[in-house]
Coordinates of C-alpha atoms in Angstrom, one line a residue:
Chain A
M1 CA 30.1 -18.6 -20.5
H2 CA 27.1 -18.9 -18.2
T3 CA 24.8 -17.8 -21.0
L4 CA 26.0 -20.6 -23.2
L5 CA 25.8 -23.2 -20.4
V6 CA 22.1 -22.3 -19.7
A7 CA 21.4 -22.4 -23.5
R8 CA 23.1 -25.7 -23.9
R9 CA 21.2 -27.3 -21.0
D10 CA 17.9 -26.0 -22.3
L11 CA 18.6 -27.0 -25.8
A12 CA 19.5 -30.5 -24.7
A13 CA 16.2 -30.6 -22.7
Y14 CA 14.2 -29.6 -25.8
L15 CA 16.0 -32.2 -28.0
H16 CA 15.9 -35.1 -25.4
G17 CA 12.2 -34.5 -24.6
Y18 CA 9.3 -35.2 -26.8
A19 CA 7.5 -31.8 -26.5
G20 CA 10.1 -30.0 -28.5
W21 CA 9.9 -32.5 -31.4
V22 CA 6.1 -32.5 -31.3
I23 CA 6.2 -28.7 -31.9
V24 CA 8.8 -29.0 -34.6
A25 CA 6.8 -31.8 -36.3
A26 CA 3.5 -29.8 -36.0
V27 CA 5.0 -26.7 -37.6
L28 CA 6.5 -28.7 -40.4
F29 CA 3.3 -30.6 -41.1
V30 CA 1.1 -27.4 -41.1
T31 CA 3.7 -25.5 -43.2
G32 CA 3.9 -28.3 -45.7
L33 CA 0.1 -28.5 -45.8
L34 CA -0.3 -24.7 -46.4
F35 CA 2.5 -24.7 -48.9
Q36 CA 0.7 -27.4 -50.9
T37 CA -2.7 -25.8 -50.7
R38 CA -2.1 -22.0 -50.6
G39 CA 1.1 -22.1 -52.6
L40 CA 1.5 -24.8 -55.2
G41 CA -2.1 -25.8 -55.4
A42 CA -3.7 -22.3 -55.6
G43 CA -3.7 -21.9 -59.3
P44 CA -1.2 -20.1 -61.5
Q45 CA 1.0 -17.7 -59.6
L46 CA 4.4 -16.1 -60.1
S47 CA 7.3 -17.8 -58.3
H48 CA 7.8 -14.8 -56.0
E49 CA 4.1 -14.8 -55.1
V50 CA 4.4 -18.5 -54.0
L51 CA 7.5 -17.6 -52.0
E52 CA 5.7 -14.7 -50.3
T53 CA 2.8 -16.9 -49.4
F54 CA 5.2 -19.4 -48.0
F55 CA 6.8 -16.7 -45.8
E56 CA 3.4 -15.5 -44.7
N57 CA 2.3 -19.0 -43.6
C58 CA 5.7 -19.6 -42.0
G59 CA 5.5 -16.3 -40.1
G60 CA 2.2 -17.2 -38.5
L61 CA 3.5 -20.6 -37.4
V62 CA 6.7 -19.1 -36.1
M63 CA 4.7 -16.9 -33.7
I64 CA 2.7 -19.9 -32.4
A65 CA 5.8 -22.0 -32.1
G66 CA 7.7 -19.2 -30.3
I67 CA 5.1 -19.1 -27.6
L68 CA 4.9 -22.9 -27.3
F69 CA 8.7 -23.3 -27.1
T70 CA 9.1 -20.6 -24.4
M71 CA 6.0 -21.0 -22.2
R72 CA 7.8 -23.7 -20.2
S73 CA 11.1 -22.0 -20.1
L74 CA 11.3 -20.2 -16.7
A75 CA 7.9 -21.2 -15.4
E76 CA 8.9 -24.9 -15.4
E77 CA 12.2 -24.2 -13.6
R78 CA 10.2 -22.5 -10.9
Q79 CA 7.5 -25.2 -10.8
L80 CA 10.2 -27.9 -10.4
G81 CA 12.3 -25.9 -8.0
T82 CA 15.3 -26.0 -10.3
D83 CA 15.3 -22.2 -10.6
V84 CA 17.3 -22.5 -7.3
L85 CA 20.2 -23.9 -9.3
L86 CA 20.2 -20.8 -11.5
Q87 CA 19.7 -18.3 -8.8
T88 CA 22.4 -19.7 -6.5
S89 CA 24.9 -19.9 -9.4
P90 CA 27.3 -17.0 -10.1
A91 CA 25.3 -16.3 -13.3
T92 CA 23.6 -13.0 -13.5
D93 CA 19.8 -12.9 -14.1
A94 CA 20.5 -11.4 -17.6
Q95 CA 22.7 -14.3 -18.5
V96 CA 20.1 -16.8 -17.4
V97 CA 17.4 -15.0 -19.5
V98 CA 19.6 -14.7 -22.6
G99 CA 20.6 -18.3 -22.3
K100 CA 17.0 -19.4 -22.2
W101 CA 16.2 -17.2 -25.1
L102 CA 19.1 -18.6 -27.1
A103 CA 18.0 -22.2 -26.5
A104 CA 14.5 -21.3 -27.8
M105 CA 16.0 -19.6 -30.7
G106 CA 18.1 -22.7 -31.4
M107 CA 14.9 -24.7 -31.7
M108 CA 13.3 -22.0 -33.9
A109 CA 16.3 -22.0 -36.1
L110 CA 16.2 -25.8 -36.4
T111 CA 12.5 -25.7 -37.3
L112 CA 13.1 -23.1 -39.9
A113 CA 16.1 -24.9 -41.3
L114 CA 13.8 -27.9 -41.8
T115 CA 11.4 -25.8 -43.9
L116 CA 14.2 -24.8 -46.4
Y117 CA 13.3 -27.6 -48.8
M118 CA 10.1 -25.6 -49.8
P119 CA 11.8 -22.4 -51.0
A120 CA 14.4 -24.7 -52.5
L121 CA 11.7 -26.3 -54.6
I122 CA 10.5 -22.9 -55.8
F123 CA 14.1 -21.9 -56.5
V124 CA 14.8 -25.0 -58.6
N125 CA 11.5 -25.1 -60.5
G126 CA 10.7 -21.3 -60.6
K127 CA 12.4 -18.0 -60.8
V128 CA 13.2 -16.4 -57.5
S129 CA 16.4 -14.9 -56.2
L130 CA 18.5 -16.3 -53.4
A131 CA 18.4 -12.8 -51.9
H132 CA 14.6 -13.0 -51.6
I133 CA 14.9 -16.3 -49.8
A134 CA 17.7 -15.0 -47.5
V135 CA 15.7 -11.8 -46.6
G136 CA 12.6 -13.8 -46.0
Y137 CA 14.4 -16.1 -43.5
T138 CA 16.0 -13.1 -41.9
G139 CA 12.5 -11.8 -41.3
L140 CA 11.4 -15.1 -39.9
L141 CA 14.3 -15.2 -37.5
S142 CA 13.6 -11.6 -36.5
L143 CA 10.0 -12.5 -35.9
A144 CA 11.1 -15.6 -33.9
A145 CA 13.5 -13.5 -31.8
A146 CA 10.8 -11.1 -30.8
T147 CA 8.2 -13.8 -30.2
T148 CA 10.4 -16.0 -28.1
A149 CA 11.4 -12.9 -26.0
I150 CA 7.8 -12.2 -25.4
G151 CA 7.2 -15.8 -24.4
I152 CA 10.2 -15.8 -22.0
A153 CA 9.0 -12.6 -20.4
A154 CA 5.5 -14.2 -19.9
S155 CA 7.2 -17.4 -18.6
S156 CA 9.1 -15.4 -16.0
L157 CA 5.9 -14.3 -14.3
F158 CA 4.3 -17.7 -13.6
R159 CA 4.9 -21.0 -12.0
T160 CA 3.1 -23.1 -14.6
Q161 CA 3.2 -23.2 -18.4
L162 CA -0.4 -22.6 -19.2
P163 CA -0.9 -19.1 -17.9
A164 CA 2.5 -18.2 -19.3
G165 CA 1.4 -19.4 -22.7
I166 CA -1.9 -17.5 -22.5
L167 CA -0.2 -14.3 -21.4
G168 CA 2.4 -14.6 -24.2
A169 CA -0.3 -15.1 -26.7
V170 CA -2.3 -12.1 -25.4
V171 CA 0.7 -9.8 -25.6
L172 CA 1.4 -11.1 -29.1
V173 CA -2.1 -10.6 -30.3
T174 CA -2.2 -7.1 -28.8
L175 CA 1.0 -6.3 -30.7
L176 CA -0.5 -7.8 -33.9
L177 CA -3.8 -6.0 -33.7
G178 CA -2.8 -2.8 -31.8
W179 CA -2.3 -1.0 -35.1
L180 CA -6.1 -1.2 -35.7
L181 CA -6.4 1.4 -32.9
S182 CA -4.2 3.8 -34.9
D183 CA -7.2 4.4 -37.1
V184 CA -9.3 5.7 -34.2
T185 CA -6.6 7.6 -32.2
D186 CA -4.9 10.9 -32.7
A187 CA -1.2 11.8 -33.0
P188 CA 1.2 11.0 -31.4
F189 CA -0.5 7.7 -30.3
K190 CA -1.6 7.1 -33.8
D191 CA 1.9 7.1 -35.1
V192 CA 3.2 5.0 -32.2
L193 CA 0.5 2.3 -32.6
A194 CA 1.0 2.2 -36.3
Y195 CA 4.8 1.8 -35.9
A196 CA 4.3 -0.9 -33.3
A197 CA 2.4 -3.2 -35.6
F198 CA 4.1 -6.5 -35.1
W199 CA 3.3 -7.9 -38.5
D200 CA 1.8 -5.5 -41.0
K201 CA 4.3 -2.7 -40.8
H202 CA 7.4 -4.7 -40.3
F203 CA 7.2 -8.3 -41.5
T204 CA 5.5 -7.9 -44.9
T205 CA 8.6 -6.1 -46.2
F206 CA 10.7 -9.2 -45.4
M207 CA 8.1 -11.4 -47.2
E208 CA 8.5 -9.3 -50.3
G209 CA 12.2 -9.7 -50.2
R210 CA 12.9 -6.1 -49.1
L211 CA 15.3 -5.5 -46.2
H212 CA 14.9 -2.4 -44.2
V213 CA 17.1 -1.5 -41.2
R214 CA 14.1 0.0 -39.5
D215 CA 12.3 -3.4 -39.5
L216 CA 15.4 -5.1 -38.1
A217 CA 15.7 -2.4 -35.5
Y218 CA 12.0 -2.8 -34.5
Y219 CA 12.3 -6.6 -33.9
A220 CA 15.6 -6.1 -32.1
S221 CA 14.0 -3.5 -29.8
V222 CA 11.0 -5.7 -29.0
T223 CA 13.4 -8.5 -28.3
F224 CA 15.5 -6.4 -26.0
A225 CA 12.6 -4.9 -24.2
F226 CA 11.0 -8.2 -23.3
L227 CA 14.3 -9.9 -22.4
L228 CA 15.0 -6.9 -20.1
A229 CA 11.5 -7.3 -18.6
A230 CA 12.2 -10.9 -17.8
T231 CA 15.5 -10.1 -16.3
K232 CA 13.9 -7.5 -14.0
V233 CA 11.3 -10.0 -12.9
L234 CA 14.0 -12.4 -11.9
E235 CA 16.0 -9.7 -10.1
G236 CA 12.8 -8.5 -8.4
R237 CA 12.1 -12.0 -7.0
R238 CA 15.1 -11.8 -4.7
W239 CA 13.5 -8.8 -3.1
Q240 CA 9.9 -10.1 -2.8
Chain B
M1 CA 35.2 -17.2 8.3
I2 CA 31.4 -16.8 7.7
E3 CA 29.9 -13.9 9.5
V4 CA 26.3 -13.0 9.6
R5 CA 25.8 -9.5 11.1
N6 CA 22.5 -7.9 12.1
L7 CA 20.5 -9.7 9.4
T8 CA 17.0 -8.5 9.0
R9 CA 14.4 -9.4 6.4
Y10 CA 10.9 -8.1 6.0
Y11 CA 8.1 -9.6 3.9
G12 CA 6.0 -6.5 3.4
D13 CA 5.6 -5.2 7.0
F14 CA 6.2 -8.6 8.6
P15 CA 9.6 -9.1 10.0
A16 CA 10.6 -12.7 9.2
L17 CA 14.1 -12.2 10.6
K18 CA 15.2 -9.6 13.1
D19 CA 18.8 -8.5 13.7
A20 CA 20.3 -12.0 13.7
S21 CA 24.1 -12.3 14.1
F22 CA 26.2 -15.4 14.3
R23 CA 29.5 -16.9 13.0
V24 CA 30.3 -20.2 11.4
E25 CA 33.9 -21.4 11.5
E26 CA 35.7 -23.7 9.1
G27 CA 35.2 -27.3 10.0
Q28 CA 32.1 -26.5 12.1
I29 CA 28.7 -28.0 11.6
V30 CA 26.1 -25.5 12.8
G31 CA 22.5 -26.4 13.4
L32 CA 19.7 -23.9 12.9
L33 CA 16.8 -24.7 15.2
G34 CA 13.4 -23.2 15.5
L35 CA 9.7 -23.9 15.0
N36 CA 8.0 -23.4 11.7
G37 CA 7.9 -19.7 10.9
A38 CA 10.9 -19.0 13.2
G39 CA 13.0 -17.6 10.3
K40 CA 15.2 -20.6 9.5
S41 CA 14.4 -20.9 5.8
T42 CA 14.6 -17.1 5.4
T43 CA 18.0 -17.2 7.0
L44 CA 19.2 -20.0 4.7
K45 CA 17.8 -18.4 1.6
I46 CA 19.5 -15.1 2.3
L47 CA 22.8 -17.0 2.9
A48 CA 22.3 -18.9 -0.4
G49 CA 21.7 -15.7 -2.3
L50 CA 18.0 -16.5 -3.1
L51 CA 16.7 -13.5 -1.1
M52 CA 18.2 -10.2 -0.4
P53 CA 18.3 -9.0 3.2
S54 CA 16.3 -5.9 4.2
S55 CA 19.4 -4.9 6.2
G56 CA 22.5 -6.5 7.6
T57 CA 25.5 -8.3 6.0
V58 CA 26.8 -11.7 5.3
T59 CA 30.5 -12.0 4.7
I60 CA 32.6 -15.0 3.7
D61 CA 36.3 -14.5 3.9
G62 CA 35.7 -10.8 4.0
I63 CA 33.5 -10.7 0.8
D64 CA 30.0 -9.5 1.3
F65 CA 26.7 -9.7 -0.7
E66 CA 26.5 -5.9 -1.2
H67 CA 29.9 -5.7 -3.0
D68 CA 30.2 -9.0 -4.8
A69 CA 27.2 -11.2 -4.7
L70 CA 28.3 -13.3 -7.6
E71 CA 31.7 -14.1 -6.0
L72 CA 29.9 -15.0 -2.8
R73 CA 27.6 -17.4 -4.6
R74 CA 30.7 -19.2 -5.9
R75 CA 31.7 -19.8 -2.2
I76 CA 28.3 -21.2 -1.2
G77 CA 26.7 -24.5 -1.9
Y78 CA 23.0 -24.9 -1.2
L79 CA 20.7 -27.9 -0.9
P80 CA 17.0 -27.0 -0.3
E81 CA 14.6 -29.5 1.4
D82 CA 13.5 -30.8 -2.0
P83 CA 16.7 -31.3 -4.0
P84 CA 16.7 -29.2 -7.2
L85 CA 17.6 -31.7 -9.9
Y86 CA 17.3 -31.9 -13.7
V87 CA 15.7 -35.4 -13.6
D88 CA 16.3 -36.0 -17.3
M89 CA 20.1 -35.8 -16.9
R90 CA 22.5 -38.5 -15.8
V91 CA 24.1 -37.9 -12.4
A92 CA 27.7 -37.3 -13.7
D93 CA 26.4 -35.0 -16.5
F94 CA 24.3 -33.1 -14.1
L95 CA 27.2 -32.5 -11.8
R96 CA 29.4 -31.5 -14.7
H97 CA 26.8 -28.9 -15.7
I98 CA 26.5 -27.5 -12.2
G99 CA 30.3 -27.4 -11.8
R100 CA 30.6 -25.3 -14.9
M101 CA 27.7 -23.1 -13.8
K102 CA 29.5 -22.6 -10.5
G103 CA 32.5 -21.3 -12.4
L104 CA 34.8 -24.4 -12.7
T105 CA 36.7 -25.1 -15.9
A106 CA 36.0 -28.3 -17.8
S107 CA 39.2 -29.9 -16.5
E108 CA 38.6 -28.7 -12.9
V109 CA 35.2 -30.4 -13.1
E110 CA 36.7 -33.6 -14.3
T111 CA 39.2 -33.5 -11.4
R112 CA 36.6 -32.7 -8.8
L113 CA 33.9 -35.1 -10.0
P114 CA 35.3 -38.4 -8.7
Q115 CA 36.0 -36.8 -5.3
V116 CA 32.4 -35.5 -5.1
L117 CA 30.9 -38.8 -6.2
R118 CA 33.0 -40.5 -3.4
I119 CA 32.0 -38.0 -0.7
A120 CA 28.3 -38.3 -1.6
Q121 CA 28.6 -42.1 -2.0
L122 CA 27.4 -42.0 -5.6
E123 CA 30.1 -43.8 -7.5
A124 CA 27.8 -46.6 -8.5
R125 CA 25.1 -44.3 -9.7
A126 CA 27.2 -41.9 -11.7
H127 CA 25.7 -42.9 -15.0
Q128 CA 22.1 -43.4 -13.9
V129 CA 19.4 -41.0 -15.0
I130 CA 18.4 -38.9 -12.0
G131 CA 14.7 -39.4 -12.5
T132 CA 15.2 -43.2 -11.8
L133 CA 16.9 -42.7 -8.4
S134 CA 15.3 -43.2 -5.1
H135 CA 14.6 -40.2 -2.7
G136 CA 17.7 -41.0 -0.7
F137 CA 20.0 -41.0 -3.7
R138 CA 18.4 -37.8 -5.0
K139 CA 19.3 -36.2 -1.7
R140 CA 22.9 -37.3 -2.2
V141 CA 22.9 -35.9 -5.7
G142 CA 21.6 -32.7 -4.2
I143 CA 24.5 -32.7 -1.8
A144 CA 26.9 -33.5 -4.6
Q145 CA 25.7 -30.5 -6.6
A146 CA 26.1 -28.3 -3.5
I147 CA 29.8 -29.2 -3.1
I148 CA 30.9 -29.8 -6.7
H149 CA 32.6 -26.4 -6.7
D150 CA 34.3 -27.0 -3.3
P151 CA 32.4 -24.1 -1.5
R152 CA 33.5 -22.6 1.8
L153 CA 30.0 -22.9 3.2
V154 CA 27.5 -25.6 2.5
I155 CA 23.9 -24.9 3.4
L156 CA 21.6 -27.9 3.9
D157 CA 17.9 -27.3 4.6
E158 CA 16.4 -30.4 6.3
P159 CA 18.9 -32.8 4.8
I160 CA 17.5 -35.9 6.3
S161 CA 13.8 -35.3 5.8
G162 CA 12.1 -38.2 4.1
L163 CA 15.0 -40.6 4.5
D164 CA 14.7 -44.1 6.0
P165 CA 16.8 -45.1 9.0
V166 CA 19.5 -46.7 6.9
Q167 CA 19.7 -43.6 4.6
I168 CA 19.8 -41.3 7.7
V169 CA 22.9 -43.1 9.0
E170 CA 24.6 -42.9 5.6
M171 CA 23.6 -39.2 5.2
R172 CA 25.0 -38.5 8.7
K173 CA 28.4 -39.8 7.5
V174 CA 28.2 -37.7 4.3
I175 CA 27.4 -34.6 6.3
R176 CA 30.3 -35.2 8.7
N177 CA 32.6 -35.6 5.7
L178 CA 31.4 -32.3 4.3
A179 CA 32.7 -30.4 7.2
R180 CA 36.4 -31.2 6.4
G181 CA 37.9 -28.0 5.2
R182 CA 34.6 -26.1 5.1
A183 CA 31.7 -24.9 7.2
V184 CA 28.3 -26.6 7.2
L185 CA 25.0 -24.9 8.2
L186 CA 22.0 -27.1 8.4
S187 CA 18.4 -26.8 9.6
S188 CA 16.5 -29.8 10.9
H189 CA 13.3 -30.5 12.9
I190 CA 14.8 -33.8 14.0
L191 CA 16.5 -32.9 17.3
S192 CA 18.3 -36.1 17.8
E193 CA 19.9 -35.6 14.4
V194 CA 21.0 -32.1 15.3
E195 CA 22.4 -33.5 18.6
Q196 CA 24.4 -36.1 16.8
T197 CA 25.6 -34.0 13.9
C198 CA 26.1 -30.4 15.0
D199 CA 28.9 -28.7 16.9
W200 CA 27.1 -25.5 17.4
L201 CA 23.5 -24.6 17.6
V202 CA 21.7 -21.4 16.7
V203 CA 18.1 -21.1 18.0
L204 CA 15.5 -18.8 16.3
R205 CA 12.2 -17.8 17.7
D206 CA 9.7 -15.5 15.9
G207 CA 12.5 -14.3 13.6
E208 CA 14.8 -13.5 16.6
L209 CA 18.0 -15.3 17.5
V210 CA 17.3 -16.3 21.1
A211 CA 20.4 -18.5 21.9
Q212 CA 23.5 -20.0 20.4
G213 CA 26.3 -22.2 21.7
T214 CA 27.3 -25.8 21.9
E215 CA 24.5 -28.2 22.9
A216 CA 26.1 -28.6 26.4
E217 CA 26.2 -24.8 26.9
L218 CA 22.6 -24.3 25.9
V219 CA 21.4 -27.3 27.8
H220 CA 23.1 -26.1 30.9
E221 CA 21.6 -22.6 30.5
V222 CA 18.1 -23.8 30.0
V223 CA 17.9 -27.2 31.6
A224 CA 20.2 -27.2 34.6
S225 CA 17.5 -25.5 36.6
R226 CA 14.9 -28.2 35.6
V227 CA 14.8 -31.2 37.9
R228 CA 12.6 -34.2 38.4
L229 CA 11.8 -34.7 42.0
T230 CA 10.2 -37.8 43.5
V231 CA 8.8 -37.2 47.0
R232 CA 6.8 -39.3 49.6
G233 CA 4.0 -37.2 51.1
A234 CA 0.5 -36.1 50.2
P235 CA 0.9 -34.9 46.6
S236 CA -1.3 -31.9 46.9
E237 CA 0.5 -30.8 50.1
V238 CA 3.9 -31.3 48.5
A239 CA 2.8 -29.4 45.4
A240 CA 1.6 -26.5 47.5
W241 CA 4.8 -26.5 49.5
L242 CA 6.9 -26.6 46.4
G243 CA 4.9 -23.8 44.8
A244 CA 5.5 -21.6 47.8
H245 CA 9.2 -22.3 48.0
A246 CA 11.5 -19.4 47.1
A247 CA 13.8 -21.5 45.0
V248 CA 11.0 -22.9 42.8
Q249 CA 9.7 -21.1 39.8
T250 CA 7.1 -23.7 38.7
A251 CA 6.3 -27.2 39.8
S252 CA 3.9 -29.6 38.1
V253 CA 2.9 -33.2 39.0
E254 CA 4.1 -35.7 36.3
R255 CA 2.7 -38.8 38.0
T256 CA 1.5 -40.1 41.3
E257 CA 1.5 -43.6 42.9
G258 CA -0.2 -43.6 46.3
D259 CA 1.6 -41.1 48.4
I260 CA 4.6 -40.9 46.1
A261 CA 4.6 -38.3 43.4
T262 CA 7.0 -37.1 40.8
F263 CA 7.2 -33.4 40.1
L264 CA 8.9 -31.5 37.3
V265 CA 10.4 -28.5 39.0
E266 CA 11.8 -25.4 37.4
L267 CA 14.1 -23.7 39.8
T268 CA 14.9 -20.0 39.8
G269 CA 18.6 -20.9 39.8
D270 CA 20.8 -24.0 40.3
D271 CA 19.5 -24.2 43.9
R272 CA 19.0 -28.0 44.3
E273 CA 20.9 -28.4 47.6
R274 CA 18.8 -25.8 49.4
L275 CA 15.5 -27.3 48.1
V276 CA 16.5 -30.8 49.1
S277 CA 17.5 -29.8 52.6
D278 CA 14.3 -27.8 53.1
L279 CA 12.3 -30.7 51.8
I280 CA 13.8 -33.1 54.3
A281 CA 13.6 -30.6 57.1
K282 CA 9.8 -30.4 56.3
G283 CA 9.6 -34.1 56.9
Y284 CA 8.8 -35.3 53.3
G285 CA 10.6 -38.4 52.1
L286 CA 13.0 -37.7 49.2
R287 CA 12.8 -40.7 46.8
G288 CA 14.7 -39.3 43.9
L289 CA 16.2 -36.2 42.3
E290 CA 17.5 -36.1 38.7
A291 CA 18.1 -33.5 36.1
A292 CA 15.5 -33.6 33.3
D293 CA 17.3 -36.0 30.9
D294 CA 15.4 -35.2 27.7
A295 CA 17.8 -32.4 27.4
L296 CA 17.6 -31.3 23.8
E297 CA 13.9 -31.5 23.6
E298 CA 13.6 -29.5 26.8
L299 CA 16.1 -27.0 25.4
F300 CA 14.1 -26.8 22.1
V301 CA 10.7 -26.4 23.9
G302 CA 12.2 -24.0 26.4
L303 CA 13.8 -21.7 23.9
T304 CA 11.3 -21.8 21.2
T305 CA 8.1 -21.5 23.2
R306 CA 9.0 -19.3 26.1
R307 CA 7.4 -16.2 24.6
A308 CA 4.2 -18.0 23.8
E309 CA 3.8 -19.1 27.4
A310 CA 4.6 -15.7 28.6

């Protein structure tokens, strides 16, 4: 119950403020622009290639939006002193963190829902399967889940949005590019770094319409790990 | 009903609160007094559940933090110095949200809301956006959120700071109303406010609880031995005589007018009769004798700075 109350409050704050809508509008604008230039306007391509390009573009923007949506989440509560309302309520720190994450996921889901017209255009005018579209969006939501969890963990560490956003972005970039180190390291780190690749090893399969449990498990584990970290930060604050 | 036992809190190696114990009974308004850094906010934050104590216990109706912190938070309402408010929400919607967060059902919140709006004198502002309210009304919304779930203990940190005189009078009424059926613990730097509002005082100094009791008890303990003595005689001679008298701990000249001087005298005990008879026997003229009447200020200064002077 507390989780849903926190999520509802945060979602309302996103929807009643302008910042959330600015992020949604920016994502839709850039996605549309890239769809027109890299998808429809990039010369003759097969339908599934246009769809893959769309998911690739969308994936990048999902990561940026995830950080932007969440960098204010816990940091702003602390800055405004409203974290007291959460900390003195009978909600556990885990419920607060998950509630915040659900609200951010709600905004991500809304944003992604508003992009559906583009795959729909490909589906109507080309030849792609609904399964490919469904798997691609599953991948985008998985990516969003992990990114927002990273953003919330970063937000739990700071009093203001900007350093939270920067830290979230740094963690994300490290996860994105960490696999490059796998070429210059030995086992077992080589395998770990290769497996941890946030995009190349796990998202490209979704883009291509292939659903693997290992990829879902990877994003679920990243999400869990960072939400747990945020919870521990909140718990630790009572002992500081 | 609310019992604080041997509460200690360290920040690193620094003891912000040392072994504090006190009780707050239902219907009682308890004032927490102390200078900045005395440990007031640390005490309030521990009671509110924002900080964990290094040792010691807080129990409300037999429930303690160690065993059921979440249940304890249900029984406490907390208003920090700056009211924590979602300024984009309307007053009633905000209180509904907090009520649900505190564990009330939707129907319980709807039943409770009109009562809380009445207690906090917010009926006319129920549908106003919080961000558009004045500081005084924001404080009241802060109080309303602290009592929406009908807690057993309400904690108010500097509840009247920043309020104008009219708002202070109104807030005083609100605080008195709060104590019906529950306990109120407040901290304030404004001593006259504590004097008018609180039934029981707890005084902290350097993290230690140095005194507690009713204002009258504490004033008697600290101030009964402080008198203001107006004497006719050479001021320096009288000062020297007072300084040497066995019943006098300290004597300082407050003002002189010719050969009449007023002394603030701290006695070793309530030994006024002996001092007066010796003074007259010595041949000085006694023009006046009164207990120091700025009682609460004297109490506050006496209890909170004694160690610094020593």
